[in-house]
XYZ file of C-alpha atoms in Angstrom:
786
model
C -45.070 24.224 -22.975
C -44.685 20.966 -24.850
C -44.135 17.802 -22.870
C -42.989 14.646 -24.674
C -43.970 11.289 -23.219
C -42.035 8.616 -25.068
C -42.966 4.965 -25.307
C -41.120 2.875 -22.765
C -39.898 -0.679 -23.260
C -43.040 -2.060 -21.623
C -45.321 -0.662 -24.342
C -46.105 -3.556 -26.654
C -46.671 -3.469 -30.414
C -50.374 -4.266 -30.217
C -50.889 -1.245 -27.980
C -49.045 0.885 -30.516
C -51.326 -0.297 -33.294
C -54.634 0.300 -31.583
C -53.872 3.456 -29.614
C -54.973 6.893 -30.762
C -53.177 10.219 -30.490
C -53.568 12.000 -27.199
C -55.500 15.268 -27.550
C -54.404 18.507 -25.896
C -55.463 18.918 -22.304
C -56.475 22.323 -21.004
C -55.672 23.285 -17.435
C -55.901 26.486 -15.435
C -52.187 27.120 -15.853
C -52.373 27.044 -19.624
C -52.425 24.590 -22.493
C -50.192 21.566 -22.014
C -49.750 19.082 -24.853
C -48.975 15.472 -24.043
C -47.867 13.453 -27.040
C -46.791 9.852 -27.363
C -45.945 8.091 -30.576
C -48.804 5.691 -31.086
C -50.647 7.335 -28.201
C -49.101 5.037 -25.561
C -48.701 6.802 -22.196
C -47.567 4.585 -19.340
C -45.820 5.209 -16.027
C -42.190 4.193 -15.576
C -42.022 0.451 -15.117
C -40.469 -1.166 -12.061
C -38.270 -4.205 -11.816
C -38.837 -6.620 -8.943
C -36.115 -8.647 -7.238
C -37.231 -11.423 -4.908
C -34.910 -13.191 -2.548
C -35.005 -16.514 -4.397
C -31.695 -18.279 -3.923
C -30.567 -15.167 -1.963
C -30.333 -13.038 -5.116
C -31.755 -9.788 -3.689
C -29.855 -9.969 -0.399
C -26.647 -10.857 -2.214
C -26.907 -7.780 -4.425
C -27.741 -5.554 -1.470
C -24.791 -6.939 0.460
C -22.490 -6.264 -2.481
C -23.489 -2.606 -2.313
C -22.862 -2.531 1.441
C -19.411 -4.078 1.050
C -18.400 -1.734 -1.755
C -19.309 1.338 0.274
C -17.817 0.010 3.525
C -14.566 -1.033 1.850
C -14.192 2.411 0.301
C -14.985 4.296 3.492
C -12.943 1.880 5.618
C -9.600 2.945 4.113
C -9.895 6.233 6.053
C -10.219 4.578 9.497
C -7.490 4.958 12.096
C -4.361 7.100 12.468
C -2.790 5.399 9.455
C -5.885 5.491 7.297
C -5.526 6.666 3.716
C -7.221 9.475 1.836
C -9.843 9.148 -0.880
C -9.746 11.305 -4.008
C -13.166 12.472 -5.179
C -13.765 13.791 -8.663
C -15.428 17.192 -8.827
C -17.356 18.336 -11.878
C -16.604 21.926 -11.010
C -13.257 22.957 -9.598
C -10.363 20.924 -8.313
C -10.751 17.325 -7.039
C -11.324 16.703 -3.343
C -8.915 14.713 -1.201
C -10.777 13.701 1.937
C -10.310 11.560 5.006
C -13.870 11.966 6.232
C -16.128 8.928 6.079
C -19.463 10.647 5.573
C -18.080 12.848 2.785
C -16.861 9.765 0.935
C -20.144 7.929 1.515
C -22.195 10.780 0.062
C -20.262 10.593 -3.206
C -20.910 6.895 -3.832
C -23.442 6.042 -6.549
C -23.269 2.486 -7.896
C -24.325 1.476 -11.404
C -26.370 -1.526 -10.328
C -29.630 -0.177 -8.834
C -29.987 -2.921 -6.220
C -26.398 -2.561 -5.058
C -26.915 1.183 -4.913
C -29.867 0.689 -2.559
C -27.663 -1.405 -0.268
C -25.047 1.345 -0.224
C -27.713 3.931 0.590
C -28.952 1.858 3.537
C -25.531 1.859 5.171
C -25.007 5.503 4.283
C -27.908 6.316 6.597
C -25.877 5.131 9.588
C -23.007 7.449 8.684
C -25.269 10.426 8.027
C -27.237 10.017 11.263
C -24.078 9.630 13.340
C -22.615 12.718 11.711
C -25.757 14.723 12.456
C -25.821 13.814 16.145
C -22.154 13.395 17.079
C -20.273 15.029 14.212
C -17.695 12.227 14.082
C -17.468 8.425 13.994
C -19.058 8.048 10.575
C -16.530 5.490 9.340
C -16.915 3.404 12.488
C -20.698 3.396 11.994
C -20.341 2.023 8.468
C -17.816 -0.632 9.513
C -19.973 -1.760 12.440
C -23.044 -1.929 10.214
C -21.103 -3.979 7.676
C -20.080 -6.403 10.416
C -23.620 -6.880 11.713
C -25.001 -7.313 8.188
C -22.298 -9.812 7.215
C -22.849 -11.950 10.299
C -26.634 -11.590 10.098
C -26.873 -12.679 6.454
C -24.988 -15.864 7.310
C -27.446 -16.987 9.976
C -30.516 -15.965 7.954
C -29.230 -17.994 5.003
C -28.920 -20.942 7.382
C -32.666 -20.733 8.096
C -32.939 -18.564 11.226
C -35.950 -16.316 11.750
C -34.858 -12.766 10.806
C -37.531 -11.108 12.954
C -36.339 -12.772 16.173
C -32.715 -12.120 15.225
C -33.357 -8.402 14.842
C -35.056 -8.326 18.245
C -31.964 -9.888 19.749
C -29.762 -7.292 18.020
C -31.960 -4.461 19.290
C -31.972 -5.651 22.912
C -28.239 -6.331 22.908
C -27.375 -2.915 21.477
C -29.566 -1.190 24.047
C -27.938 -3.095 26.919
C -24.438 -2.365 25.589
C -25.192 1.361 25.541
C -25.917 1.165 29.271
C -22.611 -0.641 29.835
C -20.830 1.975 27.738
C -22.117 4.787 29.915
C -20.761 2.981 32.986
C -17.310 2.879 31.392
C -17.397 6.581 30.515
C -15.604 9.297 32.490
C -15.877 13.075 32.413
C -13.324 14.743 30.190
C -10.774 17.062 31.789
C -9.398 20.220 30.223
C -6.019 18.577 29.697
C -7.682 15.770 27.701
C -9.523 17.998 25.226
C -6.459 18.272 22.998
C -6.100 14.469 22.941
C -9.722 13.979 21.902
C -9.409 16.512 19.090
C -6.037 15.188 17.918
C -7.241 11.564 17.714
C -10.248 12.619 15.655
C -7.989 14.633 13.328
C -5.693 11.679 12.670
C -3.257 12.258 15.560
C -2.678 15.867 14.477
C -1.796 17.606 17.746
C -1.461 21.012 16.089
C -5.189 20.927 15.403
C -5.918 19.334 18.776
C -4.057 21.994 20.755
C -5.713 24.824 18.835
C -9.205 23.458 19.481
C -8.409 22.925 23.166
C -7.128 26.510 23.416
C -10.270 27.823 21.742
C -12.553 25.961 24.147
C -10.526 27.111 27.137
C -10.939 30.739 26.056
C -14.675 30.716 25.405
C -15.638 27.989 27.836
C -17.044 24.535 27.210
C -20.418 25.983 26.283
C -18.890 28.615 24.020
C -19.142 28.631 20.260
C -16.130 27.739 18.124
C -16.535 28.377 14.407
C -14.359 27.602 11.398
C -13.279 29.880 8.578
C -11.075 29.451 5.542
C -7.918 31.423 6.237
C -6.062 33.679 3.832
C -2.619 32.298 4.661
C -1.046 28.852 4.905
C -1.032 28.916 8.720
C -3.826 28.144 11.151
C -4.961 31.075 13.283
C -7.196 31.499 16.311
C -8.875 34.659 17.533
C -11.625 35.257 20.056
C -14.472 37.746 19.838
C -15.325 38.668 23.418
C -18.824 39.661 24.409
C -22.014 39.415 22.406
C -21.451 40.084 18.722
C -23.998 40.219 15.922
C -24.007 41.383 12.318
C -25.643 44.783 12.644
C -23.694 48.035 12.140
C -24.478 51.679 12.820
C -27.389 53.208 10.925
C -25.549 56.455 10.144
C -21.789 57.078 9.777
C -22.248 60.398 11.620
C -22.231 58.358 14.852
C -18.565 57.362 14.342
C -16.217 58.313 17.183
C -12.986 56.917 15.701
C -12.606 58.209 12.156
C -9.546 56.050 11.452
C -11.269 52.775 12.340
C -14.690 54.104 11.295
C -16.170 52.706 14.481
C -18.185 53.787 17.491
C -16.584 52.938 20.838
C -18.173 53.764 24.175
C -17.377 52.577 27.695
C -19.933 52.335 30.506
C -22.617 52.719 27.872
C -26.368 52.616 28.405
C -28.599 50.646 26.029
C -32.155 51.475 24.989
C -33.880 48.358 23.589
C -37.003 48.977 21.509
C -38.944 46.158 19.827
C -40.636 48.423 17.294
C -39.892 51.168 14.794
C -39.143 54.625 16.227
C -41.290 57.052 14.240
C -41.112 60.271 16.249
C -38.210 62.035 17.941
C -40.536 63.361 20.640
C -40.739 59.871 22.119
C -37.007 60.030 22.867
C -37.005 63.409 24.664
C -37.054 61.983 28.197
C -34.314 59.445 27.483
C -32.105 61.989 25.705
C -32.506 64.654 28.396
C -31.490 62.110 31.050
C -28.439 61.188 28.960
C -27.424 64.858 28.665
C -27.798 65.439 32.397
C -26.036 62.196 33.295
C -23.281 62.603 30.716
C -23.342 58.928 29.759
C -23.259 57.489 26.219
C -26.300 55.641 24.949
C -26.806 52.992 22.255
C -30.285 52.603 20.770
C -31.162 49.112 19.505
C -34.417 49.221 17.583
C -36.260 47.546 14.737
C -35.831 50.679 12.605
C -35.877 54.466 12.926
C -37.563 57.133 10.833
C -35.459 59.785 9.101
C -36.809 62.638 11.219
C -35.929 60.907 14.470
C -32.562 59.854 13.060
C -31.792 63.460 12.085
C -32.425 64.537 15.678
C -29.847 62.046 16.923
C -27.349 63.017 14.219
C -27.652 66.754 14.931
C -27.167 66.286 18.651
C -24.220 63.961 18.006
C -22.535 66.465 15.635
C -23.017 69.356 18.059
C -21.536 67.309 20.887
C -24.656 67.470 22.997
C -24.985 63.673 23.101
C -22.772 60.613 22.928
C -25.157 58.440 21.018
C -25.428 55.754 18.341
C -28.258 53.709 16.866
C -28.332 50.233 15.313
C -31.004 47.897 14.003
C -31.887 44.883 16.120
C -30.387 41.574 14.932
C -32.578 38.899 13.384
C -36.096 39.057 12.020
C -39.522 38.264 13.377
C -39.560 36.038 16.428
C -35.781 35.584 16.407
C -35.341 39.373 16.601
C -37.412 39.502 19.788
C -35.355 36.654 21.251
C -32.095 38.470 20.503
C -33.423 41.630 22.164
C -34.336 39.602 25.248
C -30.816 38.151 25.296
C -29.285 41.639 25.130
C -31.610 42.771 27.912
C -30.523 39.814 30.056
C -26.834 40.538 29.446
C -27.099 44.273 30.170
C -29.840 44.292 32.803
C -32.201 46.378 30.684
C -35.856 46.086 29.709
C -37.161 45.662 26.178
C -39.827 48.257 25.371
C -42.829 46.467 23.883
C -46.305 47.860 23.548
C -47.897 44.433 23.981
C -46.600 44.291 27.569
C -47.719 47.835 28.367
C -44.401 49.650 27.918
C -44.392 52.868 25.920
C -41.313 54.615 24.537
C -42.538 58.138 25.301
C -43.013 57.204 28.971
C -39.743 55.298 29.304
C -37.092 56.620 31.658
C -33.617 55.713 32.835
C -34.849 52.607 34.667
C -35.385 50.665 31.419
C -31.826 51.204 30.183
C -29.270 48.414 30.230
C -25.581 48.861 31.030
C -22.564 47.540 29.123
C -18.921 47.784 30.121
C -17.987 48.430 26.497
C -19.745 48.810 23.172
C -18.003 48.684 19.789
C -20.043 49.347 16.641
C -18.578 49.128 13.147
C -20.151 49.386 9.731
C -21.141 45.711 9.729
C -21.113 44.434 13.332
C -21.808 45.315 16.945
C -20.065 43.938 20.029
C -21.536 44.351 23.512
C -19.447 43.416 26.555
C -21.427 43.037 29.776
C -20.290 44.459 33.097
C -20.672 41.149 34.967
C -23.454 42.276 37.307
C -26.114 40.130 35.620
C -24.361 36.757 35.697
C -27.151 35.014 37.625
C -29.777 36.167 35.117
C -27.511 35.110 32.245
C -27.152 31.609 33.712
C -30.928 31.275 34.014
C -31.354 32.443 30.440
C -28.796 29.898 29.232
C -30.683 27.133 31.036
C -33.917 28.157 29.302
C -32.246 28.053 25.886
C -30.780 24.609 26.633
C -34.279 23.348 27.359
C -35.384 24.696 23.987
C -32.521 22.818 22.310
C -33.716 19.532 23.795
C -37.154 19.862 22.209
C -35.957 21.426 18.934
C -36.229 19.143 15.909
C -34.445 21.019 13.123
C -30.661 21.206 13.098
C -30.711 24.829 11.926
C -32.805 25.805 14.937
C -30.451 23.972 17.291
C -27.480 25.724 15.725
C -29.036 29.154 16.257
C -29.911 28.332 19.863
C -26.324 27.235 20.516
C -25.093 30.516 19.045
C -27.305 32.428 21.465
C -25.882 30.451 24.372
C -22.346 31.226 23.247
C -23.004 34.939 22.908
C -24.526 35.049 26.370
C -21.774 32.909 27.892
C -18.919 35.164 26.945
C -17.687 34.980 23.388
C -17.023 33.199 20.129
C -13.716 31.623 19.077
C -12.907 31.572 15.375
C -10.378 29.111 13.932
C -8.988 30.113 10.554
C -7.817 27.017 8.688
C -4.892 27.669 6.366
C -3.313 25.598 3.594
C -1.101 25.937 0.542
C -3.682 24.828 -2.029
C -7.447 24.746 -2.320
C -7.512 20.943 -2.322
C -5.465 20.760 0.867
C -7.629 23.449 2.450
C -10.849 21.483 1.894
C -9.358 18.273 3.303
C -7.861 20.073 6.286
C -11.080 21.891 7.066
C -12.979 18.590 7.167
C -10.437 17.193 9.634
C -10.705 20.246 11.874
C -14.493 20.068 11.717
C -14.457 16.404 12.798
C -12.029 17.192 15.614
C -14.159 20.083 16.829
C -17.329 17.983 16.804
C -15.575 15.167 18.671
C -14.416 17.605 21.344
C -17.937 18.967 21.799
C -19.276 15.410 22.046
C -16.671 14.600 24.711
C -17.782 17.602 26.733
C -21.411 16.466 26.542
C -21.169 12.775 27.532
C -17.568 12.125 28.566
C -14.830 9.922 27.103
C -13.800 6.270 26.835
C -10.718 4.431 25.623
C -10.243 4.918 21.873
C -8.688 2.918 19.081
C -11.682 0.557 18.763
C -10.769 -1.062 22.098
C -13.898 0.057 23.948
C -16.126 -1.677 21.403
C -13.955 -4.786 21.679
C -14.229 -4.748 25.493
C -18.011 -4.448 25.256
C -18.052 -7.894 23.622
C -17.289 -9.419 27.019
C -20.552 -7.941 28.345
C -22.660 -9.874 25.830
C -22.575 -13.100 27.861
C -24.530 -11.465 30.667
C -26.979 -9.970 28.176
C -27.650 -13.363 26.539
C -28.942 -14.663 29.859
C -31.802 -12.141 29.700
C -32.982 -12.948 26.161
C -36.170 -14.921 25.498
C -35.210 -17.556 22.910
C -32.301 -19.031 21.023
C -32.826 -16.940 17.901
C -32.580 -13.727 19.918
C -29.384 -15.100 21.431
C -28.105 -15.591 17.896
C -28.799 -11.895 17.344
C -26.669 -11.097 20.404
C -23.849 -13.218 18.998
C -24.052 -11.247 15.756
C -23.464 -8.028 17.708
C -20.592 -9.643 19.647
C -18.752 -10.641 16.478
C -19.270 -7.266 14.789
C -17.738 -5.362 17.728
C -14.266 -6.542 16.699
C -14.546 -5.238 13.113
C -13.379 -1.626 13.777
C -10.191 -2.665 15.637
C -9.354 -5.253 12.985
C -9.685 -2.620 10.255
C -7.574 -0.095 12.195
C -4.853 -2.723 12.507
C -5.178 -3.672 8.842
C -4.723 -0.045 7.739
C -1.625 0.089 9.948
C -0.218 -3.004 8.216
C -0.825 -5.443 11.089
C -2.925 -8.615 11.264
C -6.226 -7.644 12.881
C -6.972 -11.051 14.405
C -3.605 -11.135 16.161
C -4.164 -7.649 17.571
C -7.595 -8.478 18.986
C -6.269 -11.622 20.686
C -3.436 -9.711 22.384
C -5.759 -6.961 23.569
C -8.322 -9.393 25.013
C -5.545 -11.330 26.754
C -5.061 -8.357 29.107
C -7.872 -7.760 31.587
C -7.105 -4.028 31.982
C -9.878 -2.294 30.004
C -7.561 0.685 29.323
C -5.009 -1.580 27.667
C -5.044 -1.632 23.871
C -3.229 -1.258 20.581
C -1.870 2.168 19.625
C -1.858 2.072 15.824
C -0.002 5.390 15.614
C 3.078 3.984 17.385
C 2.500 0.250 16.922
C 2.679 -0.338 20.695
C 0.399 -2.104 23.169
C -0.064 0.260 26.106
C -2.446 2.144 28.377
C -4.395 4.034 25.737
C -6.004 6.478 28.162
C -2.592 7.562 29.419
C -1.308 7.743 25.840
C -4.128 10.116 24.867
C -5.981 7.661 22.597
C -9.493 8.732 23.588
C -12.922 8.587 21.961
C -16.004 10.586 22.968
C -18.660 8.404 24.582
C -21.359 10.039 22.488
C -19.602 9.072 19.260
C -19.230 5.413 20.269
C -22.855 5.292 21.431
C -24.187 6.731 18.172
C -22.075 4.321 16.136
C -23.475 1.328 17.991
C -27.104 2.459 17.902
C -27.198 3.473 14.240
C -25.287 0.435 13.012
C -27.751 -1.834 14.827
C -30.677 0.087 13.339
C -29.408 -0.311 9.764
C -28.585 -3.991 10.318
C -32.114 -4.717 11.544
C -33.606 -3.101 8.458
C -31.285 -4.989 6.141
C -31.741 -8.436 7.665
C -35.543 -8.265 7.507
C -35.557 -7.226 3.824
C -36.698 -9.902 1.361
C -37.464 -8.086 -1.909
C -36.315 -5.009 -3.812
C -38.209 -2.761 -6.230
C -36.213 -0.515 -8.565
C -36.900 1.579 -11.651
C -36.149 0.048 -15.021
C -33.530 2.013 -16.871
C -34.681 3.049 -20.316
C -32.291 1.795 -23.006
C -30.692 4.414 -25.181
C -32.699 4.836 -28.364
C -31.017 4.111 -31.661
C -30.534 6.949 -34.110
C -33.588 7.697 -36.191
C -33.632 5.857 -39.497
C -35.913 8.294 -41.240
C -38.218 11.259 -40.768
C -41.995 10.944 -40.331
C -42.486 14.268 -42.066
C -40.529 13.289 -45.115
C -37.221 14.695 -46.266
C -33.993 14.858 -44.328
C -34.382 18.010 -42.291
C -38.010 18.963 -42.064
C -39.123 16.977 -39.048
C -39.856 17.997 -35.499
C -36.714 18.835 -33.560
C -35.967 16.213 -30.921
C -38.519 13.712 -32.229
C -37.469 10.118 -32.676
C -38.873 7.576 -35.105
C -39.709 4.072 -33.986
C -39.550 1.385 -36.614
C -42.982 0.059 -37.498
C -43.559 -3.350 -35.950
C -43.527 -6.199 -38.405
C -47.120 -7.334 -37.753
C -50.424 -7.375 -39.613
C -51.329 -4.075 -37.981
C -48.143 -2.307 -39.050
C -49.950 -0.083 -41.543
C -52.502 1.025 -38.948
C -49.750 1.776 -36.443
C -47.832 3.785 -39.035
C -50.926 5.811 -39.920
C -51.560 6.484 -36.250
C -48.038 7.795 -35.744
C -48.275 9.904 -38.912
C -51.516 11.571 -37.831
C -50.162 12.174 -34.327
C -46.930 13.661 -35.677
C -48.855 15.912 -38.095
C -51.080 17.119 -35.280
C -48.071 17.908 -33.086
C -46.236 19.647 -35.946
C -49.263 21.904 -36.467
C -49.286 22.832 -32.799
C -45.539 23.499 -32.821
C -45.893 25.741 -35.851
C -48.633 27.694 -34.133
C -46.516 28.064 -31.015
C -43.529 29.280 -33.024
C -45.636 31.999 -34.644
C -46.840 33.110 -31.221
C -43.274 33.123 -29.946
C -42.156 35.303 -32.853
C -44.913 37.829 -32.176
C -44.041 37.858 -28.509
C -40.354 38.338 -29.285
C -41.154 41.322 -31.546
C -43.301 42.949 -28.854
C -40.604 42.313 -26.277
C -37.997 43.928 -28.544
C -40.131 47.047 -29.003
C -40.670 47.308 -25.249
C -36.945 46.937 -24.632
C -36.136 49.710 -27.137
C -38.723 51.915 -25.455
C -37.067 51.408 -22.076
C -33.651 52.167 -23.509
C -34.907 55.392 -25.084
C -36.283 56.450 -21.711
C -32.961 55.689 -20.053
C -31.127 57.662 -22.744
C -33.452 60.625 -22.232
C -32.902 60.463 -18.469
C -29.143 60.388 -19.012
C -29.310 63.502 -21.207
C -31.315 65.346 -18.538
C -28.770 64.431 -15.859
C -25.893 65.647 -18.050
C -27.651 68.954 -18.760
C -28.347 69.517 -15.069
C -24.762 68.680 -14.176
C -23.368 71.101 -16.785
C -25.719 73.829 -15.593
C -24.628 73.209 -12.022
C -20.970 73.520 -12.953
C -21.630 76.822 -14.734
C -23.641 78.083 -11.797
C -20.808 77.230 -9.402
C -18.011 78.612 -11.564
C -16.760 80.848 -8.738
C -15.866 77.682 -6.832
C -17.810 78.431 -3.666
C -21.374 78.602 -2.499
C -23.015 81.340 -0.385
C -26.306 81.421 1.402
C -28.306 84.631 1.768
C -30.155 84.851 5.060
C -32.731 87.411 6.130
C -35.768 87.558 8.308
C -38.815 86.075 6.672
C -42.433 86.739 7.505
C -43.232 83.091 8.081
C -45.944 83.140 10.672
C -45.950 81.597 14.105
C -44.924 77.940 14.127
C -44.307 77.743 10.338
C -40.511 77.619 9.989
C -40.849 75.781 6.674
C -41.955 79.061 5.071
C -38.990 80.824 6.598
C -36.585 78.630 4.697
C -38.360 79.051 1.363
C -36.380 82.190 0.572
C -33.223 80.390 1.646
C -33.792 77.752 -1.019
C -34.539 80.330 -3.709
C -31.573 82.570 -2.968
C -28.773 79.968 -3.004
C -26.479 81.648 -5.501
C -22.869 81.602 -6.557
C -20.994 84.711 -5.594
C -20.668 87.128 -2.699
C -23.893 87.955 -0.909
C -24.560 90.117 2.147
C -25.548 88.505 5.390
C -28.375 90.266 7.246
C -28.571 90.067 11.027
C -24.965 89.026 11.699
C -21.821 91.061 12.065
C -22.251 94.422 10.365
C -21.118 94.198 6.781
C -19.935 90.636 7.332
C -20.254 87.782 4.913
C -20.593 84.213 5.992
C -19.476 81.232 3.914
C -21.342 78.019 4.750
C -20.684 74.395 3.829
C -23.733 72.094 3.788
C -25.122 70.293 5.649
C -26.267 73.281 7.735
C -27.999 73.248 11.097
C -30.810 75.810 11.196
C -32.508 77.200 14.292
C -35.883 78.866 13.706
C -36.983 81.274 16.438
C -39.920 83.577 16.943
C -39.460 87.159 18.213
C -41.667 88.817 20.836
C -43.387 92.132 20.140
C -41.669 94.012 22.995
C -37.988 94.942 22.429
C -35.712 94.662 25.434
C -33.133 97.260 26.555
C -30.037 97.430 24.390
C -31.938 96.339 21.308
C -32.107 92.813 22.658
C -35.110 90.890 21.512
C -36.367 87.839 23.362
C -36.663 84.938 20.962
C -38.155 81.494 21.421
C -36.846 78.614 19.354
C -39.722 76.963 17.531
C -37.795 74.382 15.543
C -34.415 72.917 14.713
C -33.689 71.801 11.165
C -31.017 70.230 8.999
C -30.614 71.690 5.467
C -28.589 69.469 3.124
C -27.831 72.086 0.463
C -29.809 70.491 -2.345
C -33.246 71.747 -1.453
C -34.218 69.282 1.302
C -35.087 70.460 4.801
C -35.487 68.084 7.735
C -37.500 69.572 10.615
C -35.951 68.039 13.724
C -37.937 69.242 16.725
C -40.172 72.096 17.751
C -40.330 73.981 21.072
C -36.793 73.071 22.072
C -35.756 75.921 24.365
C -35.863 79.702 24.818
C -32.880 82.053 24.643
C -31.889 85.608 23.825
C -29.853 87.015 20.994
C -28.658 90.462 19.984
C -29.928 92.033 16.793
C -29.640 95.622 15.565
C -33.079 95.514 13.931
C -36.468 95.706 15.544
C -38.822 92.841 14.827
C -42.549 92.688 14.798
C -44.508 89.923 16.354
C -45.089 87.021 14.038
C -41.710 87.165 12.342
C -39.493 84.109 12.127
C -35.721 84.380 11.736
C -33.195 81.774 10.708
C -29.941 81.262 12.601
C -27.380 79.025 10.846
C -24.872 76.901 12.732
C -22.678 75.414 9.993
C -20.016 72.749 10.590
C -17.456 74.995 8.827
C -17.594 78.747 8.407
C -15.391 81.612 7.333
C -16.158 85.282 7.929
C -14.944 87.806 5.358
C -15.080 91.500 6.133
């Protein structure tokens, strides 16, 4: 690998003249060549901006204002959309503050840093509350604007930020006093306000939460039609389907459906069918269906289940446990809690071969498809489910990663009774993306309202909190901290003013009219242009959203106000086109290399010679690398041809075998010749050896069945191997003991299912000696020809 380190603008001419070419460095990973024209290797230079004459703060504030002004156009019921260019696909039209903020990258590096600072408030609010991102940015802009003014006047920024911090903390306490618990009838209002007064979305989200409960999970999907749809998956559902399609009970739906089903939960791989004998015998005697949920199952054990399912002896199905590792064990525990069962784990002293009916769980209904499984509990374990939900909630409180919290919430939803899925529909892809963002904001706002309650919306709650600042100022230590409290007071009116501005009304006039009325529920409804009781009108904000906006805006403002210098990378200027070639000629130089003009100094000749020697050295190394690459490419080509020849040979073999098979089966049917084989006691695999050899095309006699009869069999075939006693019974009846059950697939593979199954008698017109082993075939389809 060749790495080029070019001379930056900070590398001076004298360094070019005296430097020497950098030699190759050898590392454990291989040979890496660093090359710099003139041998100058320096780190990227930084540019420093100090706050002399307010230059640094002014540039930072410009970045804040640019971002806030762009995001602010989306605020309120009459906020506008923002069109975002997309390098791939159609442009995005969004009304979501955090989505707009993430797309902003300013050309000036200092201004860009200011924009990134405010973007943190939006991102953090979105992570915690899921809504209110625009309000966070606007509040932060207000605090920064007011704070910069007082700092420029000579106030101490450290004391000011302490005043901002204390005031914000006290206002959060006042906010919680103003909050009230949300009622079911108000959920639609909360969602609609967040979605821009779209009550179609609000009503759908409220309906979804009513169906699955306030702790239920509501997810979003992109619909296939232009209409929004809502459907609910009842019970616990996870993405694991049946292991074998032979378990299917409904061939039209290709699904397994059992009612009053028992569940066997195993936190390990099932290797032997013998371990399941006790459980399966109990299921046969009890006549109940059983679903096995296990890490995995060996083919022999699976064949036992399949054979018993096909013969109708058992109503059974098997699936793999959801999740992996620790999460798999947690899911199994959740299923056990829902169904009242016990997870079989060796580490807790439970063994599968000793398990009985007591470890089985019970489900009112089980539906298993190819890709998913749904388990509906019978309601008898509700107390245990509630305790389990409480435990998971405690885990959510201490969880740090959002992905982990999301998975824990999903587990709560599955235990609590179901998952609601909202399919968002639209006419175009652009509209679909914008609409999905609105629905997502509305859903997050509704969840936040359920968690911490609601307050009056429309920016009026923040405006009313300004009246609480006077009492807070009395508790502050000095005048500069009181100035910080005044900064917070002034910024609290910014959101309402912007909402009014987007609605085409003077913001200052609106705030004066609202404050003139002492009723804290009284405010300005920007959707209708009326002054009214906003709580009664359904203009509601989640308390959690307002709290996060206030806290994160104050945090960003404190960081900004105490900043006094900025360090940014220096952008490298675009290099001019090369005026010549160091290797001579017009096309014989190193690809991608650029030529720097020799500095007009006394050492120009030395610098030129240095560059020439360095370029010659690098050219030699490149030439060597190219030769190696050519040799490698030739070897790779030969290896590729070798692989293709092998594939071609394999293809020819497959074709020959297929043609031979067609000729062998030209009669259009397949017959199996069965006779008694001297296989030895307990060795049924020898007894089927002749069966494999004598699979022919044509009519073949059947020994040991109806006299002169011929039996046509269609694989797969169930085989029963039994051993005859040495003493014949009256009427030529011979007592036989089954030693094994097998499944023969017709292509030479035999699966031994179980030995020592049962004993029974059969009629045969031939006497048998001890030690013989006969084969009885029980095919799915048969036809007797006489």
